[in-house]
Coordinates of N, CA and C in Angstrom, one line a residue:
E1 N 0.9 -1.2 0.0 CA 0.0 0.0 0.0 C 0.9 1.2 0.0
P2 N 1.5 1.6 -1.2 CA 2.5 2.6 -1.2 C 1.9 4.0 -0.9
T3 N 0.6 4.2 -0.9 CA 0.1 5.6 -0.7 C -0.6 5.8 0.6
T4 N -0.7 4.7 1.4 CA -1.4 4.8 2.7 C -0.8 5.8 3.7
A5 N -1.6 6.6 4.3 CA -1.3 7.5 5.3 C -0.4 8.7 4.8
L6 N -0.4 8.8 3.5 CA 0.4 9.9 2.9 C -0.5 11.1 2.7
D7 N 0.1 12.3 2.8 CA -0.6 13.5 2.4 C -1.0 13.5 0.9
V8 N -2.1 14.1 0.6 CA -2.7 14.0 -0.8 C -1.7 14.4 -1.9
S9 N -0.9 15.4 -1.6 CA 0.0 15.9 -2.7 C 1.1 14.9 -2.9
I10 N 1.6 14.3 -1.8 CA 2.7 13.2 -1.9 C 2.1 12.0 -2.5
Q11 N 0.8 11.7 -2.2 CA 0.1 10.5 -2.8 C 0.1 10.7 -4.3
A12 N -0.3 11.9 -4.8 CA -0.4 12.2 -6.2 C 1.0 12.0 -6.9
Q13 N 2.0 12.4 -6.2 CA 3.4 12.3 -6.7 C 3.8 10.8 -6.9
I14 N 3.4 10.0 -5.9 CA 3.7 8.6 -6.0 C 3.0 7.9 -7.1
I15 N 1.7 8.3 -7.3 CA 0.9 7.7 -8.4 C 1.5 8.1 -9.7
T16 N 1.8 9.4 -9.9 CA 2.5 9.9 -11.1 C 3.7 9.1 -11.4
L17 N 4.6 8.9 -10.4 CA 5.8 8.2 -10.5 C 5.6 6.7 -11.0
L18 N 4.6 6.1 -10.3 CA 4.3 4.7 -10.7 C 3.8 4.6 -12.2
K19 N 3.0 5.5 -12.6 CA 2.5 5.6 -13.9 C 3.6 5.8 -14.9
S20 N 4.5 6.7 -14.6 CA 5.6 7.0 -15.6 C 6.5 5.8 -15.7
I21 N 6.8 5.1 -14.6 CA 7.7 3.9 -14.6 C 7.0 2.8 -15.5
C22 N 5.7 2.6 -15.3 CA 5.0 1.6 -16.1 C 5.1 1.9 -17.6
K23 N 4.9 3.2 -17.9 CA 4.9 3.6 -19.3 C 6.3 3.5 -19.9
E24 N 7.3 4.0 -19.2 CA 8.7 3.9 -19.7 C 9.2 2.5 -19.9
R25 N 8.9 1.7 -19.0 CA 9.4 0.3 -19.0 C 8.5 -0.8 -19.6
G26 N 7.3 -0.3 -19.9 CA 6.3 -1.3 -20.4 C 6.0 -2.4 -19.3
A27 N 6.0 -1.9 -18.1 CA 5.8 -2.8 -16.9 C 4.4 -2.7 -16.3
A28 N 4.1 -3.6 -15.5 CA 2.9 -3.6 -14.8 C 3.2 -3.5 -13.3
V29 N 2.3 -2.9 -12.5 CA 2.4 -2.8 -11.1 C 1.2 -3.4 -10.4
M30 N 1.4 -4.2 -9.4 CA 0.2 -4.6 -8.6 C 0.2 -3.8 -7.4
L31 N -0.9 -3.1 -7.2 CA -1.1 -2.3 -6.0 C -2.1 -3.0 -5.1
I32 N -1.8 -3.0 -3.8 CA -2.7 -3.5 -2.9 C -3.1 -2.4 -2.0
T33 N -4.4 -2.1 -2.0 CA -4.9 -0.9 -1.3 C -6.4 -1.0 -1.0
H34 N -6.8 -0.2 0.0 CA -8.2 -0.1 0.3 C -8.8 1.2 -0.2
D35 N -8.0 2.0 -0.9 CA -8.4 3.3 -1.3 C -8.9 3.3 -2.7
M36 N -10.2 3.4 -2.9 CA -10.9 3.3 -4.2 C -10.5 4.5 -5.1
G37 N -10.1 5.6 -4.5 CA -9.7 6.8 -5.3 C -8.4 6.4 -6.0
V38 N -7.4 5.8 -5.3 CA -6.2 5.4 -5.8 C -6.4 4.4 -6.9
I39 N -7.3 3.4 -6.7 CA -7.6 2.4 -7.7 C -8.1 3.1 -8.9
A40 N -9.1 3.9 -8.8 CA -9.7 4.6 -9.9 C -8.7 5.4 -10.7
E41 N -7.8 6.1 -10.0 CA -6.8 6.9 -10.7 C -5.7 6.2 -11.3
T42 N -5.3 5.0 -10.8 CA -4.1 4.4 -11.2 C -4.3 3.1 -12.0
C43 N -5.3 2.4 -11.7 CA -5.4 1.0 -12.3 C -6.2 0.9 -13.5
D44 N -5.9 -0.2 -14.3 CA -6.7 -0.5 -15.5 C -7.7 -1.6 -15.1
R45 N -7.2 -2.5 -14.3 CA -8.0 -3.7 -13.8 C -7.9 -3.7 -12.3
V46 N -9.0 -4.3 -11.7 CA -9.0 -4.4 -10.2 C -9.6 -5.8 -9.8
A47 N -9.0 -6.3 -8.8 CA -9.5 -7.6 -8.2 C -10.0 -7.2 -6.8
V48 N -11.3 -7.5 -6.5 CA -11.9 -7.2 -5.2 C -11.8 -8.6 -4.5
M49 N -11.2 -8.5 -3.3 CA -11.1 -9.8 -2.5 C -11.9 -9.8 -1.2
Y50 N -12.4 -11.0 -0.9 CA -13.1 -11.1 0.3 C -12.7 -12.4 1.0
A51 N -12.3 -12.4 2.2 CA -11.8 -13.6 3.0 C -10.7 -14.3 2.2
G52 N -9.8 -13.6 1.6 CA -8.6 -14.2 1.0 C -8.8 -14.7 -0.4
R53 N -10.0 -14.5 -1.0 CA -10.2 -15.0 -2.4 C -10.8 -13.8 -3.2
I54 N -10.6 -13.9 -4.5 CA -11.1 -12.9 -5.4 C -12.6 -13.1 -5.5
A55 N -13.3 -12.1 -5.2 CA -14.8 -12.1 -5.4 C -15.2 -11.6 -6.8
E56 N -14.4 -10.6 -7.3 CA -14.7 -10.0 -8.6 C -13.4 -9.5 -9.2
I57 N -13.3 -9.6 -10.5 CA -12.1 -9.0 -11.2 C -12.6 -8.5 -12.6
G58 N -12.0 -7.4 -13.0 CA -12.3 -6.9 -14.3 C -11.8 -5.5 -14.4
P59 N -12.1 -4.8 -15.5 CA -11.7 -3.4 -15.8 C -12.3 -2.5 -14.7
V60 N -11.4 -1.6 -14.2 CA -11.8 -0.7 -13.1 C -13.1 -0.1 -13.3
H61 N -13.3 0.5 -14.5 CA -14.6 1.2 -14.8 C -15.8 0.4 -14.6
H62 N -15.7 -0.9 -15.0 CA -16.9 -1.8 -14.9 C -17.1 -2.2 -13.5
V63 N -16.0 -2.6 -12.8 CA -16.2 -3.0 -11.4 C -16.7 -1.9 -10.5
I64 N -16.3 -0.7 -10.7 CA -16.7 0.4 -9.9 C -18.1 0.9 -10.2
N65 N -18.4 0.9 -11.5 CA -19.7 1.5 -11.9 C -20.8 0.4 -12.1
Q66 N -20.5 -0.8 -12.4 CA -21.5 -1.9 -12.5 C -21.0 -3.1 -11.8
P67 N -20.8 -3.1 -10.5 CA -20.3 -4.2 -9.8 C -21.3 -5.4 -9.9
A68 N -20.7 -6.6 -10.1 CA -21.5 -7.8 -10.3 C -21.6 -8.7 -9.1
H69 N -20.7 -8.6 -8.1 CA -20.7 -9.4 -6.9 C -21.4 -8.6 -5.8
P70 N -22.2 -9.2 -5.0 CA -22.9 -8.5 -3.9 C -21.9 -7.8 -3.0
Y71 N -20.8 -8.4 -2.7 CA -19.8 -7.7 -1.8 C -19.3 -6.4 -2.5
T72 N -18.9 -6.5 -3.8 CA -18.5 -5.3 -4.5 C -19.5 -4.3 -4.5
R73 N -20.8 -4.7 -4.8 CA -21.9 -3.7 -4.7 C -22.0 -3.0 -3.3
G74 N -21.8 -3.8 -2.3 CA -21.8 -3.3 -0.9 C -20.7 -2.3 -0.7
L75 N -19.5 -2.6 -1.2 CA -18.3 -1.7 -1.0 C -18.6 -0.4 -1.7
M76 N -19.1 -0.5 -3.0 CA -19.3 0.7 -3.7 C -20.4 1.6 -3.1
A77 N -21.4 1.0 -2.5 CA -22.5 1.7 -1.8 C -22.0 2.4 -0.6
C78 N -20.9 1.9 0.0 CA -20.3 2.5 1.2 C -19.6 3.8 1.0
I79 N -19.2 4.1 -0.3 CA -18.5 5.3 -0.6 C -19.5 6.5 -0.6
P80 N -19.2 7.5 0.2 CA -20.2 8.6 0.4 C -20.3 9.4 -0.9
D81 N -21.5 9.8 -1.3 CA -21.8 10.6 -2.4 C -22.0 12.0 -1.9
M82 N -21.1 12.9 -2.2 CA -21.2 14.3 -1.7 C -22.4 15.0 -2.2
G83 N -23.1 14.6 -3.2 CA -24.3 15.2 -3.8 C -25.6 14.8 -3.1
I84 N -25.5 13.8 -2.2 CA -26.7 13.3 -1.5 C -26.5 13.5 0.0
D85 N -27.6 14.1 0.6 CA -27.6 14.4 2.0 C -28.1 13.2 2.7
R86 N -27.3 12.6 3.6 CA -27.7 11.4 4.3 C -27.4 11.6 5.8
E87 N -28.2 11.0 6.6 CA -27.9 11.0 8.1 C -26.9 9.9 8.4
R88 N -27.0 8.8 7.7 CA -26.1 7.7 7.9 C -25.4 7.2 6.6
L89 N -24.2 6.7 6.8 CA -23.5 6.1 5.6 C -24.0 4.7 5.5
N90 N -24.0 4.1 4.2 CA -24.3 2.7 4.0 C -23.2 1.9 4.6
Q91 N -23.6 0.7 5.0 CA -22.6 -0.3 5.5 C -23.1 -1.7 5.1
I92 N -22.1 -2.6 5.1 CA -22.4 -4.0 4.9 C -22.6 -4.6 6.3
D93 N -23.8 -5.2 6.5 CA -24.1 -5.7 7.8 C -23.2 -7.0 8.1
G94 N -23.0 -7.3 9.3 CA -22.2 -8.4 9.7 C -20.8 -8.1 9.8
S95 N -20.0 -9.1 9.9 CA -18.5 -8.9 10.0 C -17.8 -10.0 9.2
M96 N -16.5 -9.7 8.9 CA -15.7 -10.6 8.1 C -15.5 -11.9 9.0
P97 N -15.5 -13.0 8.3 CA -15.2 -14.3 9.1 C -13.7 -14.3 9.4
R98 N -13.4 -15.0 10.5 CA -12.0 -15.2 10.8 C -11.4 -16.2 9.7
L99 N -10.2 -16.0 9.3 CA -9.6 -16.8 8.2 C -9.5 -18.2 8.6
N100 N -9.5 -18.6 9.9 CA -9.5 -20.0 10.3 C -10.9 -20.5 10.5
A101 N -11.9 -19.7 10.2 CA -13.3 -20.2 10.3 C -14.2 -19.7 9.2
I102 N -13.7 -19.8 8.0 CA -14.5 -19.4 6.8 C -15.6 -20.3 6.6
P103 N -16.8 -19.8 6.5 CA -18.0 -20.7 6.4 C -18.0 -21.5 5.1
Q104 N -18.7 -22.7 5.1 CA -18.8 -23.5 3.9 C -19.5 -22.7 2.8
G105 N -19.3 -23.0 1.6 CA -20.0 -22.3 0.5 C -19.3 -21.0 0.2
C106 N -20.0 -20.0 -0.2 CA -19.5 -18.7 -0.5 C -19.2 -18.0 0.9
A107 N -18.0 -17.6 1.0 CA -17.6 -17.0 2.3 C -18.5 -15.7 2.7
F108 N -19.0 -15.1 1.7 CA -19.8 -13.9 1.9 C -21.3 -14.2 2.2
H109 N -21.7 -15.4 2.0 CA -23.2 -15.7 2.2 C -23.8 -15.3 3.5
P110 N -23.1 -15.4 4.7 CA -23.8 -14.9 5.9 C -24.1 -13.4 5.9
R111 N -23.5 -12.6 5.1 CA -23.7 -11.2 5.0 C -24.5 -10.8 3.8
C112 N -24.8 -11.7 2.9 CA -25.4 -11.4 1.6 C -26.9 -11.4 1.6
D113 N -27.5 -10.4 1.2 CA -29.0 -10.4 1.2 C -29.6 -11.1 0.0
Q114 N -28.7 -11.6 -0.9 CA -29.2 -12.4 -2.0 C -28.8 -13.9 -2.0
A115 N -28.3 -14.3 -0.8 CA -27.8 -15.7 -0.7 C -29.0 -16.7 -0.8
F116 N -28.7 -17.8 -1.4 CA -29.7 -18.9 -1.4 C -29.0 -20.2 -1.1
E117 N -29.7 -21.3 -1.1 CA -29.1 -22.6 -0.6 C -27.8 -22.9 -1.2
R118 N -27.6 -22.8 -2.5 CA -26.3 -23.2 -3.1 C -25.2 -22.4 -2.6
C119 N -25.4 -21.1 -2.2 CA -24.4 -20.2 -1.7 C -23.9 -20.8 -0.4
R120 N -24.8 -21.4 0.4 CA -24.4 -21.9 1.7 C -23.7 -23.3 1.6
E121 N -23.8 -23.9 0.5 CA -23.3 -25.3 0.3 C -22.0 -25.4 -0.5
Q122 N -21.9 -24.6 -1.6 CA -20.8 -24.7 -2.6 C -20.1 -23.4 -2.8
R123 N -18.8 -23.4 -2.8 CA -18.0 -22.2 -3.0 C -18.0 -22.0 -4.5
P124 N -18.4 -20.8 -5.0 CA -18.3 -20.5 -6.4 C -16.9 -20.1 -6.9
E125 N -16.6 -20.5 -8.1 CA -15.4 -20.0 -8.7 C -15.7 -18.8 -9.6
L126 N -14.7 -18.1 -10.1 CA -15.0 -17.0 -10.9 C -15.7 -17.4 -12.2
M127 N -16.7 -16.7 -12.6 CA -17.5 -17.0 -13.8 C -17.8 -15.7 -14.5
P128 N -18.1 -15.7 -15.8 CA -18.5 -14.5 -16.5 C -19.7 -13.8 -15.9
A129 N -19.5 -12.5 -15.7 CA -20.6 -11.6 -15.1 C -20.6 -10.3 -15.8
G130 N -21.1 -10.3 -17.1 CA -21.0 -9.1 -17.9 C -19.6 -8.8 -18.3
A131 N -19.1 -7.6 -18.0 CA -17.8 -7.2 -18.4 C -16.7 -7.6 -17.4
T132 N -17.1 -8.2 -16.3 CA -16.2 -8.7 -15.3 C -16.4 -10.2 -15.1
Q133 N -15.7 -10.7 -14.1 CA -15.9 -12.1 -13.6 C -16.2 -12.0 -12.2
A134 N -17.1 -12.8 -11.7 CA -17.5 -12.8 -10.3 C -17.6 -14.2 -9.7
A135 N -17.2 -14.4 -8.5 CA -17.3 -15.7 -7.9 C -18.7 -15.6 -7.1
C136 N -19.8 -15.8 -7.9 CA -21.1 -15.6 -7.3 C -22.1 -16.5 -8.1
W137 N -22.8 -17.3 -7.4 CA -23.8 -18.2 -8.1 C -24.9 -17.4 -8.8
L138 N -25.1 -16.2 -8.5 CA -26.1 -15.4 -9.2 C -25.8 -15.3 -10.7
H139 N -24.6 -15.5 -11.1 CA -24.2 -15.4 -12.5 C -24.1 -16.8 -13.2
D140 N -24.6 -17.8 -12.5 CA -24.7 -19.1 -13.1 C -26.2 -19.3 -13.4
A141 N -26.5 -19.5 -14.7 CA -27.9 -19.5 -15.2 C -28.8 -20.4 -14.4
T142 N -28.3 -21.6 -14.1 CA -29.1 -22.6 -13.4 C -29.4 -22.1 -12.0
S143 N -28.3 -21.7 -11.3 CA -28.5 -21.2 -9.9 C -29.4 -20.0 -9.8
A144 N -29.3 -19.1 -10.8 CA -30.1 -17.9 -10.7 C -31.6 -18.2 -10.8
R145 N -31.9 -19.2 -11.7 CA -33.3 -19.6 -11.8 C -33.8 -20.2 -10.5
V146 N -32.9 -21.1 -9.9 CA -33.3 -21.7 -8.6 C -33.5 -20.7 -7.5
A147 N -32.6 -19.7 -7.5 CA -32.7 -18.6 -6.5 C -33.9 -17.8 -6.6
A148 N -34.3 -17.5 -7.9 CA -35.6 -16.8 -8.1 C -36.8 -17.6 -7.6
E149 N -36.7 -19.0 -7.8 CA -37.8 -19.8 -7.3 C -37.9 -19.9 -5.8
E150 N -36.7 -19.9 -5.1 CA -36.6 -19.9 -3.7 C -37.2 -18.6 -3.1
V151 N -37.0 -17.5 -3.7 CA -37.5 -16.2 -3.3 C -39.0 -16.1 -3.5
A152 N -39.5 -16.7 -4.6 CA -41.0 -16.6 -4.9 C -41.9 -17.3 -4.0

């Protein structure tokens, strides 16, 4: 996390330096950060992780503006919108599992408002989800149909 706890002007200098090194050398840089502003400014692609696994991966613009995984949607909803007056910020209910006690199935299912039976039983791998890939049964045609039937 090369820009963590840095003043904004120093952070901008570090980002500019990383971009120029990549351009000059034809190199790639893997940034690990919690700062969505740095991701949006610096990266071409992003991988969103939950409980040590990739939940969603794809072009930054698509992951930020059209998130496909419920966890990614929750993260994006937590970013304050200065144009909207709110009393409370959005949050993802529940808490992260301990890494030595990850639940069976999708690790996010205890916190997910769209979870259905398969989510509790089987861990999804990354699958196509529009312009990104998401590890979510909602993007499996068979599972999505079953989930809709469970809700109905």
